[in-house]
Amino acid sequence: MRIGEGTLAERDGEFAALSRWWEEAAAGTGRLVLVGGDAGAGKTALIHEFGRRLGDVRLLSGSCEPLTTPPPLGPLRDMADALPAPLGELLLGTPDPVAVRRRLLDELRRGGTPTLVALDDAHWADEATLDLLRFLGRRLGGCPAMVVVAYRQDEVGPRHPLRVLAGDLAALPVVRRLTVPMLSEAAIARLAAGTGVDPAELHRRTGGNAFFVTQVLGDGRAAVPATVRDAVLARAARLGPGARDALDALACLGMRAAPWLVEAVSGRSAAELDECVERGMLTADHGAVAFRHELVRVAVEEAIGPGRAAHLHRRALAVLAARPPGEVEPARLADHAQRADDRAAVRAYAPLAAQRASALGAHKEAAAHLRRALDVLGGTPPADRAGLLEELGRQCHLADDLEAALRAREQAADAWRAAGDERRRAGALAGLAITAAHLAREIPRGEKACDEALGLLTALPPGPELALACAVRGKLAAMAFRNAEAITWGERLLAMAGEDAGPPQRALALLAIGIGRAQEGDVAGLDLIGQSVRLLRETSADDQAGLGYFWLQLICVTRRWYREAERWYGEALAFTDEHGQEIWRQWLRAFRARAMLDQGRWDEAEALASEVLRTAGADDGRKMLSMVVLGRLRARRGDADPRPLLSRVHAAMVTAEPVVGWIIGSTPALAETAAYAGESDRVRAIVTSALPAAEKQGEPWLVGELAHWLSHADGPATVPALAAEPYRLQLSGHRREAAERWQQIGCPYESATALADSPEEGALREALAAFDGLGARPMRDITARRLRRLGVRDIPRRPVRAAGPEGLSAREQEVLTLLADGLRNAEMAEALFLSRRTVEHHVAAVLRKLGVDNRGEAARYARRNGVAVR
């Protein structure tokens, strides 16, 4: 369908883009449109006008709120009345977030009238809402629906959750981006015609801010206020006292509220509220009154004195707390309690708000509520504080704030000791060990905590805390490649439970046993882990099931069982995506990136590793593993210097390197980089200090690789008996057999390096061709030099690497995408894990290749041509 011809000032291009995408969505190819712009640029007005012109379509709209801690799925609750009864009623309770996502998707997939979903102010979105958008973005392609998400670009930095979400979804074909610019002086001149306002002065004062412009022109005065706040308060000053009281009350309640609530809180009549509407300060729609813009609400709220503001929040709390159970979000009650400085009410409502947020998957918000409760505990019993701290640790862990989780769980253990509850203290220590294991570099700390927990529990009757501690100890042993010990812990867990073991305990035992057996080379161990995952899924232990999938990928990739890795990857990714488990999904992608690196699929490896680095919230093993993948890619391609990246990982992992170095791999990566640079002394220094510990640990692939790189520095060396077979063959001089074995496994680069060690021309030519095919310039050049030393003259020239659109490399396309998002060089360097100087070179190359003069023109090119990271 076509949109009407009329437009808002200077918004023809934006309307045309939205119209084009709507036609695609209405035809069954859904779209997720990210609409950015500064506060007051006119994003909301654009979207509302666009929806109005569509006519006979289903419109679902909701907004995120600027509460201290926003209520989970707040925008969806705004839509509840317009949704079918089952989904609308589900939202008013405490629903399963997976069920909410599925039902909403089913609703959007239905035929008939296409659906426009408008979600405003997404820069304030809670974690559950962002998970919903991520879920929809990956599935919207077959829906007759368009989801439009508006946000303030000036409030979304490089690490903002919405920026992370946008980067995560950037490559999806359903995603479109639109930026709403400020108004030009010419547009303001057209709007101001006949008002007596100087357009040039209006443009200078407002900077083209569409909302500010409309406020000034709507006021009917020729003088232009200095700020939006001045413009708003000048209009508010002309309200009667009763109307101003009503306006103040609504400012404390939020962007919109039912008239009866404003009247109850302000103590003023409906007539005085009507005056606010008549004077243009508020709008009335769908049984509610609302501010025309958040900038108006903020200006009014900031003008209220602190004493009067606290009084209004106390009134709001009293009115809302008296409503029927479930009608008012606990987050709203907790917010009013805090602003009213009612500590008892905060203690009552903040834990309830945390409980609801956690149930809906908004773990960051749950942690914020728990901190709020802890701040006002005062002289309550130590056990109350310990319980809140333990739950805070759990929520921080689930929110991917692992450093905070570690601190909270440590404090919880201390608090339980002070409370005299050794069992609960042991449970907190086991939780601490779980978080430490996820951080990777804190694994020694986790082992110590787990041992302490086991020591406490052996003196007490068996319980769930002991089962958890045994399971954690088994996994820590497996991470250290102590496989027999992992199996023993799993068998102890089974024996301890006996024949009456429930599915969760049996699943944890099977997980430890399966991990130990699989890491020892028994592929059947994977089936035990699979059984564990199925049991955990049946009992809705979803996070533990995600852990099982993590181990399946870790083992398959580190054992180089790529066929099995492929088998489990799709199932694991679908599960984590369906359940909003972004942390486990990132772990899966990190291991997938390593598998792609090993299998010569380097562009895919780079894209996946970069995605993890952009989206991971914690500086843990996911990032370390991804940085090693990118470092090795840079080394093998001869790109930017990989040593700063690899050294950063090595330094961070110094305490955990003896334990999980075989998983992360920074030591062999540094040795490889030094070998390409011809730094034999450096290779020798790296390997000789690491090889004895690796041999003691017994992980065969790490032992083999370290011995391989040492041979490059020292020549032929003793072949470690523990080394994996391809390395043993290669180190023993059986280079052709080693190359064939590497090919059978699925590692073309390692196969070529085995051939490159050969003194035979034929083998070196094969290696050269393989390196050319992979784009491995350093080893290609090394092999070419070896051929020349043999007297070979007809050596093919190095091929030119293929480029993307406009001749942009993959990295330059990524830089262009971030340019379109408005990131500065320093922010791009942080997001891409590059130096600022390297980013400057990439930006200069992008501008040169596109033939544009500045970053703004490059950003417009990206938006116009749909450039995204692929």
PDB file of C-alpha atoms in Angstrom, residues 276-504:
ATOM      1  CA  CYS A 276      -3.077  21.184  30.816  1.00  0.00           C
ATOM      2  CA  VAL A 277      -4.432  19.470  27.711  1.00  0.00           C
ATOM      3  CA  GLU A 278      -6.046  22.636  26.362  1.00  0.00           C
ATOM      4  CA  ARG A 279      -2.840  24.641  26.841  1.00  0.00           C
ATOM      5  CA  GLY A 280      -0.856  22.017  24.844  1.00  0.00           C
ATOM      6  CA  MET A 281       1.236  20.742  27.743  1.00  0.00           C
ATOM      7  CA  LEU A 282      -0.367  17.286  27.662  1.00  0.00           C
ATOM      8  CA  THR A 283      -2.236  15.085  25.225  1.00  0.00           C
ATOM      9  CA  ALA A 284      -5.249  12.888  25.950  1.00  0.00           C
ATOM     10  CA  ASP A 285      -5.468   9.556  24.162  1.00  0.00           C
ATOM     11  CA  HIS A 286      -6.872   6.065  24.841  1.00  0.00           C
ATOM     12  CA  GLY A 287      -8.063   6.934  28.336  1.00  0.00           C
ATOM     13  CA  ALA A 288      -4.744   8.396  29.499  1.00  0.00           C
ATOM     14  CA  VAL A 289      -3.011  11.763  29.654  1.00  0.00           C
ATOM     15  CA  ALA A 290       0.609  12.041  28.545  1.00  0.00           C
ATOM     16  CA  PHE A 291       3.377  14.545  28.064  1.00  0.00           C
ATOM     17  CA  ARG A 292       4.061  15.479  24.470  1.00  0.00           C
ATOM     18  CA  HIS A 293       7.709  14.561  24.928  1.00  0.00           C
ATOM     19  CA  GLU A 294      10.026  13.267  27.626  1.00  0.00           C
ATOM     20  CA  LEU A 295      11.882  16.588  27.428  1.00  0.00           C
ATOM     21  CA  VAL A 296       8.716  18.311  28.709  1.00  0.00           C
ATOM     22  CA  ARG A 297       8.355  15.840  31.593  1.00  0.00           C
ATOM     23  CA  VAL A 298      11.996  16.244  32.597  1.00  0.00           C
ATOM     24  CA  ALA A 299      11.778  20.049  32.513  1.00  0.00           C
ATOM     25  CA  VAL A 300       8.668  20.024  34.704  1.00  0.00           C
ATOM     26  CA  GLU A 301      10.065  17.424  37.111  1.00  0.00           C
ATOM     27  CA  GLU A 302      13.362  19.272  37.535  1.00  0.00           C
ATOM     28  CA  ALA A 303      11.475  22.452  38.455  1.00  0.00           C
ATOM     29  CA  ILE A 304       9.671  20.745  41.357  1.00  0.00           C
ATOM     30  CA  GLY A 305      11.354  21.338  44.710  1.00  0.00           C
ATOM     31  CA  PRO A 306      12.812  18.240  46.431  1.00  0.00           C
ATOM     32  CA  GLY A 307      10.393  18.413  49.367  1.00  0.00           C
ATOM     33  CA  ARG A 308       7.322  18.671  47.162  1.00  0.00           C
ATOM     34  CA  ALA A 309       8.650  15.931  44.846  1.00  0.00           C
ATOM     35  CA  ALA A 310       9.077  13.559  47.806  1.00  0.00           C
ATOM     36  CA  HIS A 311       5.531  14.402  48.942  1.00  0.00           C
ATOM     37  CA  LEU A 312       4.117  13.575  45.481  1.00  0.00           C
ATOM     38  CA  HIS A 313       5.996  10.293  45.372  1.00  0.00           C
ATOM     39  CA  ARG A 314       4.633   9.378  48.823  1.00  0.00           C
ATOM     40  CA  ARG A 315       1.125  10.104  47.569  1.00  0.00           C
ATOM     41  CA  ALA A 316       1.749   8.043  44.445  1.00  0.00           C
ATOM     42  CA  LEU A 317       3.089   5.149  46.517  1.00  0.00           C
ATOM     43  CA  ALA A 318       0.066   5.192  48.824  1.00  0.00           C
ATOM     44  CA  VAL A 319      -2.422   5.266  45.943  1.00  0.00           C
ATOM     45  CA  LEU A 320      -0.707   2.584  43.863  1.00  0.00           C
ATOM     46  CA  ALA A 321       0.031   0.263  46.788  1.00  0.00           C
ATOM     47  CA  ALA A 322      -3.712   0.188  47.544  1.00  0.00           C
ATOM     48  CA  ARG A 323      -4.560  -1.200  44.104  1.00  0.00           C
ATOM     49  CA  PRO A 324      -5.448  -4.911  43.669  1.00  0.00           C
ATOM     50  CA  PRO A 325      -2.455  -7.328  43.691  1.00  0.00           C
ATOM     51  CA  GLY A 326      -0.732  -7.648  40.332  1.00  0.00           C
ATOM     52  CA  GLU A 327      -2.173  -4.444  38.865  1.00  0.00           C
ATOM     53  CA  VAL A 328       0.907  -2.313  39.602  1.00  0.00           C
ATOM     54  CA  GLU A 329       4.446  -3.395  38.781  1.00  0.00           C
ATOM     55  CA  PRO A 330       6.587  -3.799  41.944  1.00  0.00           C
ATOM     56  CA  ALA A 331       9.323  -1.878  40.094  1.00  0.00           C
ATOM     57  CA  ARG A 332       7.068   1.178  39.999  1.00  0.00           C
ATOM     58  CA  LEU A 333       6.286   0.891  43.710  1.00  0.00           C
ATOM     59  CA  ALA A 334       9.983   0.488  44.523  1.00  0.00           C
ATOM     60  CA  ASP A 335      10.824   3.536  42.412  1.00  0.00           C
ATOM     61  CA  HIS A 336       8.285   5.750  44.170  1.00  0.00           C
ATOM     62  CA  ALA A 337       9.454   4.386  47.543  1.00  0.00           C
ATOM     63  CA  GLN A 338      13.032   5.326  46.822  1.00  0.00           C
ATOM     64  CA  ARG A 339      12.127   8.813  45.553  1.00  0.00           C
ATOM     65  CA  ALA A 340       9.950   9.318  48.621  1.00  0.00           C
ATOM     66  CA  ASP A 341      12.866   8.196  50.835  1.00  0.00           C
ATOM     67  CA  ASP A 342      10.592   5.587  52.430  1.00  0.00           C
ATOM     68  CA  ARG A 343      13.179   3.010  53.495  1.00  0.00           C
ATOM     69  CA  ALA A 344      10.647   0.530  54.877  1.00  0.00           C
ATOM     70  CA  ALA A 345       8.743   0.560  51.584  1.00  0.00           C
ATOM     71  CA  VAL A 346      11.975   0.067  49.644  1.00  0.00           C
ATOM     72  CA  ARG A 347      12.762  -2.960  51.825  1.00  0.00           C
ATOM     73  CA  ALA A 348       9.290  -4.325  51.111  1.00  0.00           C
ATOM     74  CA  TYR A 349       9.005  -3.691  47.369  1.00  0.00           C
ATOM     75  CA  ALA A 350      12.554  -3.879  45.974  1.00  0.00           C
ATOM     76  CA  PRO A 351      12.939  -7.662  46.625  1.00  0.00           C
ATOM     77  CA  LEU A 352       9.511  -8.254  45.044  1.00  0.00           C
ATOM     78  CA  ALA A 353      10.563  -6.205  42.025  1.00  0.00           C
ATOM     79  CA  ALA A 354      13.769  -8.222  41.812  1.00  0.00           C
ATOM     80  CA  GLN A 355      11.836 -11.473  41.944  1.00  0.00           C
ATOM     81  CA  ARG A 356       9.536 -10.426  39.099  1.00  0.00           C
ATOM     82  CA  ALA A 357      12.382  -9.042  36.994  1.00  0.00           C
ATOM     83  CA  SER A 358      14.323 -12.276  37.388  1.00  0.00           C
ATOM     84  CA  ALA A 359      11.288 -14.375  36.430  1.00  0.00           C
ATOM     85  CA  LEU A 360      10.980 -12.351  33.213  1.00  0.00           C
ATOM     86  CA  GLY A 361      14.678 -12.649  32.375  1.00  0.00           C
ATOM     87  CA  ALA A 362      15.571  -9.047  33.297  1.00  0.00           C
ATOM     88  CA  HIS A 363      18.524  -9.978  35.491  1.00  0.00           C
ATOM     89  CA  LYS A 364      20.293  -6.595  35.325  1.00  0.00           C
ATOM     90  CA  GLU A 365      17.153  -4.944  36.645  1.00  0.00           C
ATOM     91  CA  ALA A 366      16.797  -7.663  39.309  1.00  0.00           C
ATOM     92  CA  ALA A 367      20.341  -6.956  40.504  1.00  0.00           C
ATOM     93  CA  ALA A 368      19.607  -3.221  40.648  1.00  0.00           C
ATOM     94  CA  HIS A 369      16.538  -3.814  42.831  1.00  0.00           C
ATOM     95  CA  LEU A 370      18.522  -6.068  45.164  1.00  0.00           C
ATOM     96  CA  ARG A 371      21.215  -3.418  45.562  1.00  0.00           C
ATOM     97  CA  ARG A 372      18.484  -0.939  46.382  1.00  0.00           C
ATOM     98  CA  ALA A 373      17.161  -3.269  49.097  1.00  0.00           C
ATOM     99  CA  LEU A 374      20.641  -3.879  50.511  1.00  0.00           C
ATOM    100  CA  ASP A 375      21.241  -0.129  50.773  1.00  0.00           C
ATOM    101  CA  VAL A 376      18.343   0.298  53.214  1.00  0.00           C
ATOM    102  CA  LEU A 377      18.659  -2.864  55.334  1.00  0.00           C
ATOM    103  CA  GLY A 378      19.898  -1.103  58.436  1.00  0.00           C
ATOM    104  CA  GLY A 379      19.784  -3.311  61.545  1.00  0.00           C
ATOM    105  CA  THR A 380      17.990  -6.302  60.045  1.00  0.00           C
ATOM    106  CA  PRO A 381      19.172  -9.853  60.945  1.00  0.00           C
ATOM    107  CA  PRO A 382      22.456 -10.983  59.284  1.00  0.00           C
ATOM    108  CA  ALA A 383      20.651 -13.856  57.551  1.00  0.00           C
ATOM    109  CA  ASP A 384      18.434 -11.359  55.679  1.00  0.00           C
ATOM    110  CA  ARG A 385      21.495  -9.555  54.367  1.00  0.00           C
ATOM    111  CA  ALA A 386      23.204 -12.835  53.479  1.00  0.00           C
ATOM    112  CA  GLY A 387      20.175 -14.036  51.528  1.00  0.00           C
ATOM    113  CA  LEU A 388      19.962 -10.812  49.524  1.00  0.00           C
ATOM    114  CA  LEU A 389      23.697 -10.895  48.806  1.00  0.00           C
ATOM    115  CA  GLU A 390      23.507 -14.510  47.625  1.00  0.00           C
ATOM    116  CA  GLU A 391      20.620 -13.681  45.301  1.00  0.00           C
ATOM    117  CA  LEU A 392      22.474 -10.577  44.093  1.00  0.00           C
ATOM    118  CA  GLY A 393      25.430 -12.780  43.172  1.00  0.00           C
ATOM    119  CA  ARG A 394      23.139 -15.097  41.214  1.00  0.00           C
ATOM    120  CA  GLN A 395      21.446 -12.245  39.374  1.00  0.00           C
ATOM    121  CA  CYS A 396      24.762 -10.537  38.547  1.00  0.00           C
ATOM    122  CA  HIS A 397      26.051 -13.832  37.184  1.00  0.00           C
ATOM    123  CA  LEU A 398      22.957 -14.266  35.007  1.00  0.00           C
ATOM    124  CA  ALA A 399      23.250 -10.629  33.914  1.00  0.00           C
ATOM    125  CA  ASP A 400      26.822 -11.295  32.732  1.00  0.00           C
ATOM    126  CA  ASP A 401      28.351  -8.987  35.348  1.00  0.00           C
ATOM    127  CA  LEU A 402      30.754 -11.644  36.592  1.00  0.00           C
ATOM    128  CA  GLU A 403      33.073  -9.362  38.567  1.00  0.00           C
ATOM    129  CA  ALA A 404      30.116  -8.045  40.570  1.00  0.00           C
ATOM    130  CA  ALA A 405      28.794 -11.599  40.972  1.00  0.00           C
ATOM    131  CA  LEU A 406      32.113 -12.717  42.409  1.00  0.00           C
ATOM    132  CA  ARG A 407      32.126  -9.861  44.949  1.00  0.00           C
ATOM    133  CA  ALA A 408      28.511 -10.456  45.976  1.00  0.00           C
ATOM    134  CA  ARG A 409      28.984 -14.193  46.409  1.00  0.00           C
ATOM    135  CA  GLU A 410      32.109 -13.654  48.467  1.00  0.00           C
ATOM    136  CA  GLN A 411      30.244 -11.193  50.676  1.00  0.00           C
ATOM    137  CA  ALA A 412      27.339 -13.656  50.950  1.00  0.00           C
ATOM    138  CA  ALA A 413      29.664 -16.401  52.177  1.00  0.00           C
ATOM    139  CA  ASP A 414      31.057 -14.023  54.822  1.00  0.00           C
ATOM    140  CA  ALA A 415      27.542 -12.954  55.804  1.00  0.00           C
ATOM    141  CA  TRP A 416      26.351 -16.560  56.209  1.00  0.00           C
ATOM    142  CA  ARG A 417      29.366 -17.218  58.415  1.00  0.00           C
ATOM    143  CA  ALA A 418      28.387 -14.236  60.555  1.00  0.00           C
ATOM    144  CA  ALA A 419      24.837 -15.622  60.683  1.00  0.00           C
ATOM    145  CA  GLY A 420      26.188 -18.999  61.838  1.00  0.00           C
ATOM    146  CA  ASP A 421      24.731 -20.966  58.904  1.00  0.00           C
ATOM    147  CA  GLU A 422      27.519 -23.180  57.561  1.00  0.00           C
ATOM    148  CA  ARG A 423      25.314 -24.978  55.044  1.00  0.00           C
ATOM    149  CA  ARG A 424      24.215 -21.756  53.370  1.00  0.00           C
ATOM    150  CA  ARG A 425      27.791 -20.506  53.528  1.00  0.00           C
ATOM    151  CA  ALA A 426      28.901 -23.613  51.645  1.00  0.00           C
ATOM    152  CA  GLY A 427      26.199 -23.011  49.048  1.00  0.00           C
ATOM    153  CA  ALA A 428      27.431 -19.444  48.539  1.00  0.00           C
ATOM    154  CA  LEU A 429      31.017 -20.708  48.147  1.00  0.00           C
ATOM    155  CA  ALA A 430      29.873 -23.209  45.503  1.00  0.00           C
ATOM    156  CA  GLY A 431      28.164 -20.332  43.684  1.00  0.00           C
ATOM    157  CA  LEU A 432      31.387 -18.331  43.920  1.00  0.00           C
ATOM    158  CA  ALA A 433      33.225 -21.264  42.312  1.00  0.00           C
ATOM    159  CA  ILE A 434      30.722 -21.313  39.432  1.00  0.00           C
ATOM    160  CA  THR A 435      31.295 -17.636  38.708  1.00  0.00           C
ATOM    161  CA  ALA A 436      35.076 -18.012  39.015  1.00  0.00           C
ATOM    162  CA  ALA A 437      34.997 -20.839  36.475  1.00  0.00           C
ATOM    163  CA  HIS A 438      33.131 -18.635  34.002  1.00  0.00           C
ATOM    164  CA  LEU A 439      35.682 -15.863  34.400  1.00  0.00           C
ATOM    165  CA  ALA A 440      38.421 -18.390  33.477  1.00  0.00           C
ATOM    166  CA  ARG A 441      41.240 -16.311  34.945  1.00  0.00           C
ATOM    167  CA  GLU A 442      39.739 -16.819  38.437  1.00  0.00           C
ATOM    168  CA  ILE A 443      39.627 -20.626  38.259  1.00  0.00           C
ATOM    169  CA  PRO A 444      42.250 -21.111  41.036  1.00  0.00           C
ATOM    170  CA  ARG A 445      40.062 -18.974  43.292  1.00  0.00           C
ATOM    171  CA  GLY A 446      37.067 -21.098  42.334  1.00  0.00           C
ATOM    172  CA  GLU A 447      38.873 -24.342  43.169  1.00  0.00           C
ATOM    173  CA  LYS A 448      39.782 -22.971  46.590  1.00  0.00           C
ATOM    174  CA  ALA A 449      36.183 -21.890  47.284  1.00  0.00           C
ATOM    175  CA  CYS A 450      34.789 -25.240  46.155  1.00  0.00           C
ATOM    176  CA  ASP A 451      37.222 -27.153  48.352  1.00  0.00           C
ATOM    177  CA  GLU A 452      36.232 -24.974  51.304  1.00  0.00           C
ATOM    178  CA  ALA A 453      32.554 -25.675  50.596  1.00  0.00           C
ATOM    179  CA  LEU A 454      33.182 -29.426  50.458  1.00  0.00           C
ATOM    180  CA  GLY A 455      35.102 -29.248  53.736  1.00  0.00           C
ATOM    181  CA  LEU A 456      32.142 -27.566  55.432  1.00  0.00           C
ATOM    182  CA  LEU A 457      29.572 -29.960  53.982  1.00  0.00           C
ATOM    183  CA  THR A 458      31.319 -33.212  54.908  1.00  0.00           C
ATOM    184  CA  ALA A 459      30.475 -32.496  58.543  1.00  0.00           C
ATOM    185  CA  LEU A 460      26.772 -32.002  57.739  1.00  0.00           C
ATOM    186  CA  PRO A 461      24.001 -34.366  56.551  1.00  0.00           C
ATOM    187  CA  PRO A 462      23.899 -34.656  52.721  1.00  0.00           C
ATOM    188  CA  GLY A 463      21.790 -32.059  50.903  1.00  0.00           C
ATOM    189  CA  PRO A 464      21.505 -30.164  47.616  1.00  0.00           C
ATOM    190  CA  GLU A 465      24.490 -27.978  48.525  1.00  0.00           C
ATOM    191  CA  LEU A 466      26.767 -31.032  48.607  1.00  0.00           C
ATOM    192  CA  ALA A 467      25.441 -32.255  45.263  1.00  0.00           C
ATOM    193  CA  LEU A 468      26.114 -28.829  43.748  1.00  0.00           C
ATOM    194  CA  ALA A 469      29.634 -28.638  45.214  1.00  0.00           C
ATOM    195  CA  CYS A 470      30.478 -32.118  43.871  1.00  0.00           C
ATOM    196  CA  ALA A 471      29.173 -31.181  40.420  1.00  0.00           C
ATOM    197  CA  VAL A 472      31.155 -27.935  40.370  1.00  0.00           C
ATOM    198  CA  ARG A 473      34.322 -29.701  41.547  1.00  0.00           C
ATOM    199  CA  GLY A 474      33.942 -32.234  38.745  1.00  0.00           C
ATOM    200  CA  LYS A 475      33.656 -29.486  36.136  1.00  0.00           C
ATOM    201  CA  LEU A 476      36.636 -27.607  37.554  1.00  0.00           C
ATOM    202  CA  ALA A 477      38.671 -30.808  37.335  1.00  0.00           C
ATOM    203  CA  ALA A 478      37.599 -31.229  33.703  1.00  0.00           C
ATOM    204  CA  MET A 479      38.602 -27.650  32.891  1.00  0.00           C
ATOM    205  CA  ALA A 480      42.060 -28.490  34.228  1.00  0.00           C
ATOM    206  CA  PHE A 481      42.063 -31.634  32.011  1.00  0.00           C
ATOM    207  CA  ARG A 482      42.023 -33.857  35.083  1.00  0.00           C
ATOM    208  CA  ASN A 483      39.565 -36.177  33.429  1.00  0.00           C
ATOM    209  CA  ALA A 484      39.805 -39.175  35.773  1.00  0.00           C
ATOM    210  CA  GLU A 485      39.061 -36.843  38.681  1.00  0.00           C
ATOM    211  CA  ALA A 486      36.039 -35.401  36.861  1.00  0.00           C
ATOM    212  CA  ILE A 487      34.680 -38.913  36.314  1.00  0.00           C
ATOM    213  CA  THR A 488      35.244 -39.773  39.984  1.00  0.00           C
ATOM    214  CA  TRP A 489      33.257 -36.716  41.116  1.00  0.00           C
ATOM    215  CA  GLY A 490      30.419 -37.631  38.779  1.00  0.00           C
ATOM    216  CA  GLU A 491      30.337 -41.215  40.021  1.00  0.00           C
ATOM    217  CA  ARG A 492      30.415 -39.972  43.629  1.00  0.00           C
ATOM    218  CA  LEU A 493      27.431 -37.777  42.876  1.00  0.00           C
ATOM    219  CA  LEU A 494      25.501 -40.741  41.443  1.00  0.00           C
ATOM    220  CA  ALA A 495      26.389 -42.992  44.377  1.00  0.00           C
ATOM    221  CA  MET A 496      25.467 -40.312  46.873  1.00  0.00           C
ATOM    222  CA  ALA A 497      21.990 -39.960  45.369  1.00  0.00           C
ATOM    223  CA  GLY A 498      21.423 -43.707  45.029  1.00  0.00           C
ATOM    224  CA  GLU A 499      18.652 -45.228  42.965  1.00  0.00           C
ATOM    225  CA  ASP A 500      16.278 -42.442  43.973  1.00  0.00           C
ATOM    226  CA  ALA A 501      18.366 -39.771  42.247  1.00  0.00           C
ATOM    227  CA  GLY A 502      16.143 -37.133  40.667  1.00  0.00           C
ATOM    228  CA  PRO A 503      16.667 -35.950  37.069  1.00  0.00           C
ATOM    229  CA  PRO A 504      18.659 -32.798  37.989  1.00  0.00           C
TER     230      PRO A 504
END
